[in-house]
Coordinates of C-alpha atoms in Angstrom, one line a residue:
X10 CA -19.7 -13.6 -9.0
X11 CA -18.9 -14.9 -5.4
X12 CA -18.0 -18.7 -5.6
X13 CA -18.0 -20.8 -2.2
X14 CA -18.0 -24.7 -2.0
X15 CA -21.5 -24.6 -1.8
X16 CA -22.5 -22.8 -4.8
X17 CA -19.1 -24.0 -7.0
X18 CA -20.7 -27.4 -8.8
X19 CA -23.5 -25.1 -10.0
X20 CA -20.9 -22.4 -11.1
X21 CA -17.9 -24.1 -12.7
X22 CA -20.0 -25.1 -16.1
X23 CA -20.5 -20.7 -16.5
X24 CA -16.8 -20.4 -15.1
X25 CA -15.4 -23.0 -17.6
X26 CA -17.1 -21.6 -20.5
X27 CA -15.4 -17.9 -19.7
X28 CA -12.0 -19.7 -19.5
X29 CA -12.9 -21.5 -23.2
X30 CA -14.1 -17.8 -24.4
X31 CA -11.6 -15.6 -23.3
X32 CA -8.8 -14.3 -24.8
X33 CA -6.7 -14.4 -21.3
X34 CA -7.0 -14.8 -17.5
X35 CA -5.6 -12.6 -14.8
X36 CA -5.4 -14.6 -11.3
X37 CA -4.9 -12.7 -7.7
X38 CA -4.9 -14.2 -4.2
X39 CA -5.0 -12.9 -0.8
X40 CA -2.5 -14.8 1.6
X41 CA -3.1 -14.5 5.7
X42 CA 0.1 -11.9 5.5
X43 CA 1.7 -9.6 3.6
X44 CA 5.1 -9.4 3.8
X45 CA 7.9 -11.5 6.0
X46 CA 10.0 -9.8 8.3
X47 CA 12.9 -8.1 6.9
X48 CA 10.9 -8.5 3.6
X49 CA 9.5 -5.4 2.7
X50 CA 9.5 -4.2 -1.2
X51 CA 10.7 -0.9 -2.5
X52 CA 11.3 1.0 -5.5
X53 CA 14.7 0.4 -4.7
X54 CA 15.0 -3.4 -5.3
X55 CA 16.3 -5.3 -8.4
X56 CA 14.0 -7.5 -10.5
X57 CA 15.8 -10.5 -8.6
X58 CA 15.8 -8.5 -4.9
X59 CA 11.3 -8.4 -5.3
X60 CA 11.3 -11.6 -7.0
X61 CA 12.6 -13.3 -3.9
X62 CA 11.2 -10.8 -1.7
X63 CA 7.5 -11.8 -3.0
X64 CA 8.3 -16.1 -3.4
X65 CA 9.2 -15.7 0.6
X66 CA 6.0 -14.4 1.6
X67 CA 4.0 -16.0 -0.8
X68 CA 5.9 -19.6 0.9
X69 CA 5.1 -18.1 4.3
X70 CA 1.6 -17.6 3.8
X71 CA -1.3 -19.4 3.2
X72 CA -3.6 -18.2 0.7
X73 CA -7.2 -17.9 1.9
X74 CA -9.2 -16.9 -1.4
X75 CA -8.1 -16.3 -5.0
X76 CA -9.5 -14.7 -7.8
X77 CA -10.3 -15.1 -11.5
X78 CA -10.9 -12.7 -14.1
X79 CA -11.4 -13.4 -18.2
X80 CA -10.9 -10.8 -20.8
X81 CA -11.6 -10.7 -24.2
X82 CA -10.8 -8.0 -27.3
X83 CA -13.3 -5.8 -27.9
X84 CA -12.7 -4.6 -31.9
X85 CA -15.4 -1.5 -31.3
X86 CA -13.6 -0.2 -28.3
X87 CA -10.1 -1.8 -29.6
X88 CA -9.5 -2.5 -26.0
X89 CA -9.3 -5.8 -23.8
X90 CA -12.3 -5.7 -21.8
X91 CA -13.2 -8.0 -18.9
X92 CA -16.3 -10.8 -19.6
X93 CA -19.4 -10.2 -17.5
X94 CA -20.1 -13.7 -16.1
X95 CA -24.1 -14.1 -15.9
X96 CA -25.0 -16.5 -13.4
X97 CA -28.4 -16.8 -11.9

């Protein structure tokens, strides 16, 4: 479901009841970069090294859109599956 400020008063009551449902959340955002200069992650890096690798560009950045997704144990499957929000 896209969400924008026009259609979000409508949404949040569907979106608040997913949160209430679910048995966790997974958030992502997109920022207007990727990395800083001198900044850039490998396999190589500590814990610590991408930690602070990832908190400078996500300070440097501002994030333009963000995302929400709810999951919830399905016994059947015996999986974590992600809820289908229904909004019309």
């Amino acid at each position: 479901m896209e969400v924008t400020k026009e259609n979000f008063d409508q949404v949040l009551p569907v979106i608040a009841e997913a949160i209430k449902e679910c048995d966790f959340l997974a958030f992502d955002t997109e920022l207007t970069g990727l990395t800083t200069r001198g900044q850039r992650i490998t396999g190589l890096d500590s814990v610590e090294e991408r930690y602070q690798k990832i908190r400078a560009s996500a300070t440097s950045f501002q994030t333009i859109q963000w995302g929400l997704c709810a999951f919830k144990w399905d016994e059947q499957s015996r999986t974590y599956v992600y809820m289908r929000i229904r909004w019309s």
